[in-house]
Short mmCIF file of C-alpha atoms in Angstrom, two decimals:
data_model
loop_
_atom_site.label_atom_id
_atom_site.label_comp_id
_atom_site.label_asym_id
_atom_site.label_seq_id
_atom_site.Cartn_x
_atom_site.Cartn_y
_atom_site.Cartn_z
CA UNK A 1 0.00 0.00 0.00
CA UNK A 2 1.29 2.93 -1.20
CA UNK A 3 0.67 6.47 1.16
CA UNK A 4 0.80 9.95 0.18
CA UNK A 5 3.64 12.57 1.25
CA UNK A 6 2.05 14.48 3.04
CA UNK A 7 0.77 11.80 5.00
CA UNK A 8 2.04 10.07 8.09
CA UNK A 9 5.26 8.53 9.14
CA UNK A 10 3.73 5.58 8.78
CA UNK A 11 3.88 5.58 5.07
CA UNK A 12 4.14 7.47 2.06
CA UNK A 13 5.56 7.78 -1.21
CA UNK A 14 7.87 10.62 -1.63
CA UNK A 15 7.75 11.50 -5.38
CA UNK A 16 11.21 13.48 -6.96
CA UNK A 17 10.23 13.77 -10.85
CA UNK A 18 13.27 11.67 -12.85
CA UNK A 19 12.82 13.41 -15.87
CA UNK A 20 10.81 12.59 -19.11
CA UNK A 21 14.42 10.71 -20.45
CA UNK A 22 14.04 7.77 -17.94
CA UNK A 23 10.54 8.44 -16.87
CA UNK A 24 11.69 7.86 -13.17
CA UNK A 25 10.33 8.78 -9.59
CA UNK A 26 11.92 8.67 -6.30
CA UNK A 27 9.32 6.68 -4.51
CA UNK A 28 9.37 6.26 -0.99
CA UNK A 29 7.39 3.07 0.50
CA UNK A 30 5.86 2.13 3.26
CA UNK A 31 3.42 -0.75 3.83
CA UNK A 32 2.10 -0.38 7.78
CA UNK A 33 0.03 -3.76 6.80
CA UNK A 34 2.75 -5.64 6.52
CA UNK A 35 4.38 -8.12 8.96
CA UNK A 36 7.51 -7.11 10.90
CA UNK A 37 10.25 -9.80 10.25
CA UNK A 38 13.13 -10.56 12.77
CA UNK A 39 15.96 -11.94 11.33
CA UNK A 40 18.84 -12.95 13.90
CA UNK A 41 23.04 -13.66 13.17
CA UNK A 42 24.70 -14.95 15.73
CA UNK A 43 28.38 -15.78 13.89
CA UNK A 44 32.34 -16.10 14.96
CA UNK A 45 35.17 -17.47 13.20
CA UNK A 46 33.95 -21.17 13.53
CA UNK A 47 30.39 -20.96 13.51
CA UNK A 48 27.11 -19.24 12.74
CA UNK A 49 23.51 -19.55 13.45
CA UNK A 50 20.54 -18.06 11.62
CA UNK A 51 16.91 -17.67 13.43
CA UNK A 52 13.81 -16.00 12.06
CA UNK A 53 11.30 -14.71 14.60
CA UNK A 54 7.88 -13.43 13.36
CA UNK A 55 7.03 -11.91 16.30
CA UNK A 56 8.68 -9.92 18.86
CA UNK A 57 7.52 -12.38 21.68
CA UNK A 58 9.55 -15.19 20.00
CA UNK A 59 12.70 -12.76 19.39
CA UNK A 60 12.68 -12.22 23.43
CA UNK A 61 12.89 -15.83 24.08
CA UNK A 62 16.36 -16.35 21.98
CA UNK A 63 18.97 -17.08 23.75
CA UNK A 64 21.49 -14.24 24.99
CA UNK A 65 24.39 -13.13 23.24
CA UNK A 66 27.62 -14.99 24.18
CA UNK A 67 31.19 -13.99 24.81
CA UNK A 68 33.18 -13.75 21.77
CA UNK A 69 30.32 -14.22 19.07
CA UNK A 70 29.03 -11.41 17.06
CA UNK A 71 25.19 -10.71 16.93
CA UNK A 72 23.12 -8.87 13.81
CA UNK A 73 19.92 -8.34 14.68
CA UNK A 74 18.33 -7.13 11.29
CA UNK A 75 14.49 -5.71 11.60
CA UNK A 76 12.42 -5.60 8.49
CA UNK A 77 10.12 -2.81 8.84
CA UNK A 78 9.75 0.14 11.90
CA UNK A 79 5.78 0.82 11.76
CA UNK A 80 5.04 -1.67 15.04
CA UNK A 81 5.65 0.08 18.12
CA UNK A 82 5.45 -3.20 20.23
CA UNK A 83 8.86 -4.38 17.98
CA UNK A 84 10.58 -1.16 18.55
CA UNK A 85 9.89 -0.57 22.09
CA UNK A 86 10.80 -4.30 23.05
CA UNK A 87 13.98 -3.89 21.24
CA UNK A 88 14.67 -0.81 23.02
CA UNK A 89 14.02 -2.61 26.88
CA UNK A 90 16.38 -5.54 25.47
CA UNK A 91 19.41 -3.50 24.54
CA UNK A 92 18.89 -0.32 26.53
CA UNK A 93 17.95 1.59 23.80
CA UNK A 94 16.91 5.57 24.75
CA UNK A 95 13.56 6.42 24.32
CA UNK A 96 14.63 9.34 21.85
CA UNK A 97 16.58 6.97 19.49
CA UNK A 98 13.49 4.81 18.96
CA UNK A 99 11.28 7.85 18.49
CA UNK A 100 14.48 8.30 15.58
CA UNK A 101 14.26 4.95 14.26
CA UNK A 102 10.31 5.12 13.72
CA UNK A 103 10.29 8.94 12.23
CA UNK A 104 11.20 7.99 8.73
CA UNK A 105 11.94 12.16 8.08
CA UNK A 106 15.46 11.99 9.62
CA UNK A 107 17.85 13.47 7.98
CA UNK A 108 21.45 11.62 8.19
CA UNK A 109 23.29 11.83 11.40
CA UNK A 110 25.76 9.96 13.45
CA UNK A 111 24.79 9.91 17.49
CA UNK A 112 28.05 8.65 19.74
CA UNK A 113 25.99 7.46 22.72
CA UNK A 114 27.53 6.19 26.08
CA UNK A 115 27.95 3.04 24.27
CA UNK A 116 26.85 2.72 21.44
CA UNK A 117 26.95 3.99 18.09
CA UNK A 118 23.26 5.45 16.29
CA UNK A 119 23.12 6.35 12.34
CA UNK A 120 20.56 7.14 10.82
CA UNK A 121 21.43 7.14 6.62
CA UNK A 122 18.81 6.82 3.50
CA UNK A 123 18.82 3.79 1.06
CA UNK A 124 18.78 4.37 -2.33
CA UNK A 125 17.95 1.55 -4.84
CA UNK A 126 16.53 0.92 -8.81
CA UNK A 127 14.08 -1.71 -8.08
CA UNK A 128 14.15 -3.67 -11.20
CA UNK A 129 11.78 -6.27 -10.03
CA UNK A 130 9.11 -5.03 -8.86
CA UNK A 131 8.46 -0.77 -9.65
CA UNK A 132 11.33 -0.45 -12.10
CA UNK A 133 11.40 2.69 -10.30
CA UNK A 134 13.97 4.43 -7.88
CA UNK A 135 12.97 3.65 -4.26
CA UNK A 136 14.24 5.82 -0.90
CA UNK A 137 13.73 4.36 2.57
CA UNK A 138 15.40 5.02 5.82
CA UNK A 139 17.96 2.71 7.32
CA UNK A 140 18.85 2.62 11.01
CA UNK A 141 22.41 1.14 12.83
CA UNK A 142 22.70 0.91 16.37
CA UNK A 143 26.19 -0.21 16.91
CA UNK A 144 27.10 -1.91 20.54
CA UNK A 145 30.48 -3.91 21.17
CA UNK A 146 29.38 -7.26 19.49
CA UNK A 147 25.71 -6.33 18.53
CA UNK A 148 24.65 -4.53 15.61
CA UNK A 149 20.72 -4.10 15.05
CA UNK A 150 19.30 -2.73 11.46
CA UNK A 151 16.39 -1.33 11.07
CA UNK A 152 14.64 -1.45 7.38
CA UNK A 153 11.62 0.15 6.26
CA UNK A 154 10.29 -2.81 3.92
CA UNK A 155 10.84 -6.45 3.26
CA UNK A 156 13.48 -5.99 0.58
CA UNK A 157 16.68 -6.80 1.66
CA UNK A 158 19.52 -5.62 -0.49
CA UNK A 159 22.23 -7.38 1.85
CA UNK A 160 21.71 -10.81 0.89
CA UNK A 161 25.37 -11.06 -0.38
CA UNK A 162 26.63 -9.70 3.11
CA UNK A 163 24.42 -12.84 4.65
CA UNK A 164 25.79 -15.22 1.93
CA UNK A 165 29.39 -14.52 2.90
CA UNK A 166 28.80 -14.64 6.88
CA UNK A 167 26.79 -17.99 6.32
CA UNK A 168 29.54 -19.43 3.68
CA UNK A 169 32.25 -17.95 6.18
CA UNK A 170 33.83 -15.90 3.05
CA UNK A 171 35.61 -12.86 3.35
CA UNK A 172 36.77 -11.16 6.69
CA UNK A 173 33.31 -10.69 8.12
CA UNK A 174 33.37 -13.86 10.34
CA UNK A 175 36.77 -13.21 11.47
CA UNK A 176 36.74 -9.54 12.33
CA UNK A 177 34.75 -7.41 15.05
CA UNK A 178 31.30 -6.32 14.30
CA UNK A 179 32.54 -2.57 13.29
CA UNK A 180 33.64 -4.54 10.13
CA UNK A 181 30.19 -5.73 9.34
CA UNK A 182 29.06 -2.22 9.76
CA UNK A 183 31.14 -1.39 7.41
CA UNK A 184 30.36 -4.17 4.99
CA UNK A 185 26.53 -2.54 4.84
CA UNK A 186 27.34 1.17 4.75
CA UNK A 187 29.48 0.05 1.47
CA UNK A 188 26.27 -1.57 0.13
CA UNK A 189 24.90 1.83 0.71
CA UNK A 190 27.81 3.52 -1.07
CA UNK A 191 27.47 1.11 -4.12
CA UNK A 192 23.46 1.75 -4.57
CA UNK A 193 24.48 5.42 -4.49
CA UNK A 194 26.77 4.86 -7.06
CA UNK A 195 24.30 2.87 -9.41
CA UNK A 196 21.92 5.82 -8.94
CA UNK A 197 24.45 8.19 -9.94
CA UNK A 198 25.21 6.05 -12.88
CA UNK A 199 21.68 6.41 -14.34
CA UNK A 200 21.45 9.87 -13.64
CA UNK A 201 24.72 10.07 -16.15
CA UNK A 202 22.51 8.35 -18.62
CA UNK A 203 19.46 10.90 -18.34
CA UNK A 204 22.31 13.96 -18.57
CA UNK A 205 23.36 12.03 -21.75
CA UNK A 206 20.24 11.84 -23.40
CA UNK A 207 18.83 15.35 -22.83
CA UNK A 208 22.68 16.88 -24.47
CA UNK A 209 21.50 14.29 -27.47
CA UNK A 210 17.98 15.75 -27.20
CA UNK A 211 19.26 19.35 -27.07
CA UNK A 212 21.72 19.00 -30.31
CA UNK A 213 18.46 17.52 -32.29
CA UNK A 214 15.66 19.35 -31.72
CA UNK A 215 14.26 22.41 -29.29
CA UNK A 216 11.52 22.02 -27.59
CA UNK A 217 10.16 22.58 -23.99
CA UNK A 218 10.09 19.41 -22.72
CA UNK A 219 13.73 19.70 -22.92
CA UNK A 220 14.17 22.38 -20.66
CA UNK A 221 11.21 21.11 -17.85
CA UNK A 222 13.51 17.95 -17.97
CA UNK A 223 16.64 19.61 -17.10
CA UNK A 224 15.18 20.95 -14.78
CA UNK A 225 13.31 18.08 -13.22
CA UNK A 226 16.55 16.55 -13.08
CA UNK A 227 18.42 19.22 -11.82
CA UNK A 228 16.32 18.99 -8.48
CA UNK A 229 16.61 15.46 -8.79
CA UNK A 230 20.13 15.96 -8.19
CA UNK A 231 19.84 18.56 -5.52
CA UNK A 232 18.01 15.58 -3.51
CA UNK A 233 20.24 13.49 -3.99
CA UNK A 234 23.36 15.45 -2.56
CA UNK A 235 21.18 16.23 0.53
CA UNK A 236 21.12 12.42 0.91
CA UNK A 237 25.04 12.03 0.08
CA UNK A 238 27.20 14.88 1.46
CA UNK A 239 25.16 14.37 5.12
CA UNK A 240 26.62 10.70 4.48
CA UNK A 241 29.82 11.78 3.87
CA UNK A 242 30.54 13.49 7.14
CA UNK A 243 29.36 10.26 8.76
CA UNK A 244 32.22 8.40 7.10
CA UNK A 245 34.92 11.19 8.60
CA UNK A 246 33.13 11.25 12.34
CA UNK A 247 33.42 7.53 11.89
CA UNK A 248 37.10 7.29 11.46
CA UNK A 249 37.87 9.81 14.35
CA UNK A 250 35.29 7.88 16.54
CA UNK A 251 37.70 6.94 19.51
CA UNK A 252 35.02 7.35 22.56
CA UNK A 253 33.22 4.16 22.38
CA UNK A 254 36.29 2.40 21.42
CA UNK A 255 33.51 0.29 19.13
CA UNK A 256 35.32 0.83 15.58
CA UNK A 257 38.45 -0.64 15.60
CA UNK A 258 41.71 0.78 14.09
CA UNK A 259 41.83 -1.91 11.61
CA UNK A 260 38.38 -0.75 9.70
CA UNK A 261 39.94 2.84 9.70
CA UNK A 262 41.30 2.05 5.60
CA UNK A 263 38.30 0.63 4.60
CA UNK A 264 36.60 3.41 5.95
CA UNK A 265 38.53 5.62 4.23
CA UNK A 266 38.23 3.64 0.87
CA UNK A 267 34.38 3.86 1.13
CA UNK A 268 34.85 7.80 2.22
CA UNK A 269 36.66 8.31 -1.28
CA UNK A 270 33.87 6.27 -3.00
CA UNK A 271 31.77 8.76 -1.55
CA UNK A 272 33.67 12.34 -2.58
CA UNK A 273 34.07 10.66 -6.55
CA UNK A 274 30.30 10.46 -6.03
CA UNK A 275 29.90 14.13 -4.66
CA UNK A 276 32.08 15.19 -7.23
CA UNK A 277 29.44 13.43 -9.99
CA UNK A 278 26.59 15.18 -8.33
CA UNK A 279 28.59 18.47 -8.97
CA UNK A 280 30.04 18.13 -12.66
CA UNK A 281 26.09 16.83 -13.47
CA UNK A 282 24.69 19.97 -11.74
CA UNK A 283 26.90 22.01 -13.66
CA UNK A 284 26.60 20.43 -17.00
CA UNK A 285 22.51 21.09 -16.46
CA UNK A 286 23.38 24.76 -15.73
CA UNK A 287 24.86 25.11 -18.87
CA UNK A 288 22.28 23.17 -20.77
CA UNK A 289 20.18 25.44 -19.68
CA UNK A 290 22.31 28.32 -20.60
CA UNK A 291 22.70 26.44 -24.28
CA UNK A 292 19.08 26.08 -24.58
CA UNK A 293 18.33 29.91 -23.99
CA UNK A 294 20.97 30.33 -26.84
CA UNK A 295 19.43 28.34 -29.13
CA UNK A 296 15.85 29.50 -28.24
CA UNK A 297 17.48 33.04 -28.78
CA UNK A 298 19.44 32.25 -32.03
CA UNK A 299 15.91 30.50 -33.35
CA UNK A 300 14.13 34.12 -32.68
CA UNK A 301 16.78 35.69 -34.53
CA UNK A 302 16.48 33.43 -37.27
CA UNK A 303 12.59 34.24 -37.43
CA UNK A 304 13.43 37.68 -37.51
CA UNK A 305 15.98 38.13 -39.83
CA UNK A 306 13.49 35.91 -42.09
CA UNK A 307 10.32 38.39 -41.84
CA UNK A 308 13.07 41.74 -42.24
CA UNK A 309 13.97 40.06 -45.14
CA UNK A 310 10.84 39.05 -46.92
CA UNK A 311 9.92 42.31 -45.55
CA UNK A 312 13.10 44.54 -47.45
CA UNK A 313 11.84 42.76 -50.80
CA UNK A 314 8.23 43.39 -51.22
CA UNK A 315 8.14 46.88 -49.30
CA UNK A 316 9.01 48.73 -53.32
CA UNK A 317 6.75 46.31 -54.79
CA UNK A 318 3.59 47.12 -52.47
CA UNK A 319 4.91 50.57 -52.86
CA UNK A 320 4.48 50.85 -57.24
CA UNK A 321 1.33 48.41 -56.45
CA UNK A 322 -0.34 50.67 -54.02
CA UNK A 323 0.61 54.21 -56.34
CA UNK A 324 -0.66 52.44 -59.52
CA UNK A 325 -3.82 51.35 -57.68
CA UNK A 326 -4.95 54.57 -57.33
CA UNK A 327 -8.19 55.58 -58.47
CA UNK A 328 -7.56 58.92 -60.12
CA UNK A 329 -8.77 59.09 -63.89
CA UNK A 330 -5.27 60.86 -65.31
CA UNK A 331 -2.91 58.79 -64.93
CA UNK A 332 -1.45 58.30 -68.10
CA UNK A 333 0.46 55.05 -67.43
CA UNK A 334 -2.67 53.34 -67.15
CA UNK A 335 -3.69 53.78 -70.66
CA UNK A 336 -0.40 52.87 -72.17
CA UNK A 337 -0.69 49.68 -74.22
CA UNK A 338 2.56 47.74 -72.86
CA UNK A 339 2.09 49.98 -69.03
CA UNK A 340 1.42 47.00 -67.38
CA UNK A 341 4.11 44.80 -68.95
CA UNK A 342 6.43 47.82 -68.13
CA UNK A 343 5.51 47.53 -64.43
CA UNK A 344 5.69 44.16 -64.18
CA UNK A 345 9.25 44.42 -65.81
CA UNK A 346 10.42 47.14 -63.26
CA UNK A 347 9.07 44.74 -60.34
CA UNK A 348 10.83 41.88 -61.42
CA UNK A 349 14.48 44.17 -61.82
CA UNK A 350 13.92 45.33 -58.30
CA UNK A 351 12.97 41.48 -56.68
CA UNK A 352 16.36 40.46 -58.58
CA UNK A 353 18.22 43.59 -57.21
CA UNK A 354 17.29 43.85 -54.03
CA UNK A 355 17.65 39.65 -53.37
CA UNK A 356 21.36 40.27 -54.84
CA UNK A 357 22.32 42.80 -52.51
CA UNK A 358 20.90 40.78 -49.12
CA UNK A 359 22.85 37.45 -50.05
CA UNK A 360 26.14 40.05 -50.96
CA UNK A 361 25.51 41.45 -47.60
CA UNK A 362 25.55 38.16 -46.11
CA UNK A 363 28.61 37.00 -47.42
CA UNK A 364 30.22 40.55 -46.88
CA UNK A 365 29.67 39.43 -42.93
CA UNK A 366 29.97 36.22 -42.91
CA UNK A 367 33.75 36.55 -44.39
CA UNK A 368 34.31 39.77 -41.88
CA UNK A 369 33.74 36.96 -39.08
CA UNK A 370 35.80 34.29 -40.57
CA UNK A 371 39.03 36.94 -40.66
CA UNK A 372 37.93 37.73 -37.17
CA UNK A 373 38.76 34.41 -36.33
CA UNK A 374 41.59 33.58 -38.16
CA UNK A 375 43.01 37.01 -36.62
CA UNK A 376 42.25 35.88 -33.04
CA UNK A 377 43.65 32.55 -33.97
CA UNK A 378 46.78 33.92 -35.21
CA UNK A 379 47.13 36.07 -32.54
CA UNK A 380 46.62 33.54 -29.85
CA UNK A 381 49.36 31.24 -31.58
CA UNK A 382 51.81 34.01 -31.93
CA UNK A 383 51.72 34.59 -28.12
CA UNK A 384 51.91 30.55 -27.74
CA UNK A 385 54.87 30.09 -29.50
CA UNK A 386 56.60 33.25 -28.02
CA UNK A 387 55.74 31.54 -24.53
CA UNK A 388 57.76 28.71 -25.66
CA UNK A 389 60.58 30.99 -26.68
CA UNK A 390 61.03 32.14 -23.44
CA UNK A 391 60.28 28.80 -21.50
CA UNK A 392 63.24 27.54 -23.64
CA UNK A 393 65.45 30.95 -22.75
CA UNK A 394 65.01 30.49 -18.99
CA UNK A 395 65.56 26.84 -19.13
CA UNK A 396 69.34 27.60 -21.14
CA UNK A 397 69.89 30.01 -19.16
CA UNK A 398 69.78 28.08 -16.12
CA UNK A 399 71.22 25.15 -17.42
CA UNK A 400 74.35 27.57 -18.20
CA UNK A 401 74.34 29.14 -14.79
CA UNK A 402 73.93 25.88 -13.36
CA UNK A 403 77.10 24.50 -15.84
CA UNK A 404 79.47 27.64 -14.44
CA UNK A 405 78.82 26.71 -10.96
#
């Protein structure tokens, strides 16, 4: 079930126009209806157990966590109280951080509790499968020393590889702390980001095709329905960013270790080459739009210069016309045998003239801007080449003083 935006926390869809190109929204969903699945990790080095509680009842009857095994706790949807607060009386979770987890309007942030670790971050993702669309939903961490709980808006888990490698013991997951399965998912993150970005590239792509084939305005109410799809998405990534740095100079909990530090800082470069993206495609959309008032402009002046013309030609023609369609009875062109022949004659001279002197006029400036150019272009490599002169000068006459020393 899919909820307005203006609706509730407990659902919505929050709708960020794509662009006509890929005919994309930003959908945000929520189903409150649906069942709240508890999924439970318990892992070390040698070992790991999976359980799947339906209800929050059977999660409270699993066993403890034990010394030396690492726990992921991963919640699939926030909209039951009952879930939330029961996880919150388990693992001494603050009132305030589950009133976080359940408001689904957070913005990113990083919280360094007593200890524990709280992030709040949003989840980007093309869902092929179902929507075909671009879906945004909130994502929760709470980070204690061996415990890490998840909280997911919906049922679709995009970490299925991260389980396949803890349950088929590859990688370092099973034999590092739980900071390094943090980690693992926030990288997840990063890729989706990434594969957003990626299609975004496409859409700039096809609107610079669109803009050197034809003009219209759907063009421009695409750039700039992807232009503020872009603003939204740097609100979601440069908050994300700063995460990544507090993360790395995190030393009061002692919960990240100083082994995760480089793959921290990987994923924080991952995440400026995607800030940068967001900025060179925000840019290139400023100057399409810049391009597109050009062409819009040069169009006018092409109508223009069209009706001055047709207008220079048949001004003297609706001139004679109008003087020898007068009504006055002497006028002794009129009654001259070949007068109209005459007439005609004159008009045709002056079409032929006048059309002459436009397309000499034309050429006159179109060659005054080609010498224009070549001038510039002269000039420019006149001053190049003289640069090079003196490059080479200096560099001699260092080498020489450099020689006599």
């Amino acid at each position: 079930m899919l909820i307005g935006r203006r609706t509730t926390i407990r659902g919505r869809v929050t709708q960020f126009g794509f662009g006509t190109f890929l005919s994309q929204k930003f959908l945000h969903l929520s189903d409150p209806a649906a069942p709240v699945h508890l999924n439970v990790i318990k892992y070390d080095e040698n070992s790991c157990t999976e359980i799947k509680c339906k209800t929050i009842e059977e999660f409270l009857q699993t066993p403890s966590e034990t010394v030396n095994s690492m726990t992921w706790i991963d919640i699939d949807g926030i909209h039951d109280p009952d879930v939330i607060s029961g996880i919150g009386e388990r693992y001494d979770i603050h009132s305030l951080v589950q009133t976080d987890i359940t408001t689904t309007e957070q913005r990113t942030k990083l919280d360094v509790l007593d200890d524990a670790l709280f992030v709040v971050c949003k989840l980007i993702y093309h869902d092929m499968d179902c929507t075909g669309q671009i879906i945004i939903q909130q994502m929760s961490f709470y980070l204690k020393h061996d415990i890490l709980i998840t909280f997911q808006e919906t049922s679709k888990d995009l970490f299925d590889s991260i389980k396949n490698r803890i349950r088929q013991g590859k990688g370092r997951i099973r034999k590092s702390k739980i900071d390094y399965l943090f980690y693992s998912l926030l990288d997840v993150i990063g890729d989706h980001y990434m594969d957003v970005l990626h299609m975004m590239d496409t859409s700039v792509a096809s609107i610079d095709n669109q803009l050197m084939k034809t003009l219209k305005r759907d063009t421009l109410e695409s750039i700039y329905d992807l232009k503020r799809d872009i603003l939204s998405l740097r609100s979601i990534i440069s908050p994300f960013k700063e995460i990544i740095i507090k993360l790395q100079k995190e030393e009061e909990t002692q919960i990240m270790q100083e082994s995760t530090n480089i793959y921290l800082k990987d994923l924080f470069d991952h995440i400026v080459q995607a800030n940068d993206s967001i900025d060179t495609y925000r840019e290139m959309l400023s100057s399409f739009i810049d391009f597109y008032m050009v062409l819009n402009s040069n169009h006018m002046n092409e109508i223009v210069k069209t009706l001055t013309i047709v207008t220079s030609i048949f001004i003297p023609l609706t001139f004679i016309v109008g003087v020898y369609g007068m009504n006055f009875e002497n006028m002794p062109e009129v009654r001259y045998k070949n007068g109209y022949f005459i007439v005609l004659g004159c008009m045709v001279d002056m079409l032929r003239t006048k059309t002459k002197e436009i397309f000499q006029s034309e050429i006159s400036s179109n060659s005054h801007l080609i010498e224009k150019l070549n001038y510039k272009f002269e000039k420019e490599s006149s001053c190049n080449i003289q640069c090079v002169k003196n490059e080479s000068r200096e560099k001699f006459l260092n080498h020489s003083d450099c020689h006599f020393q």
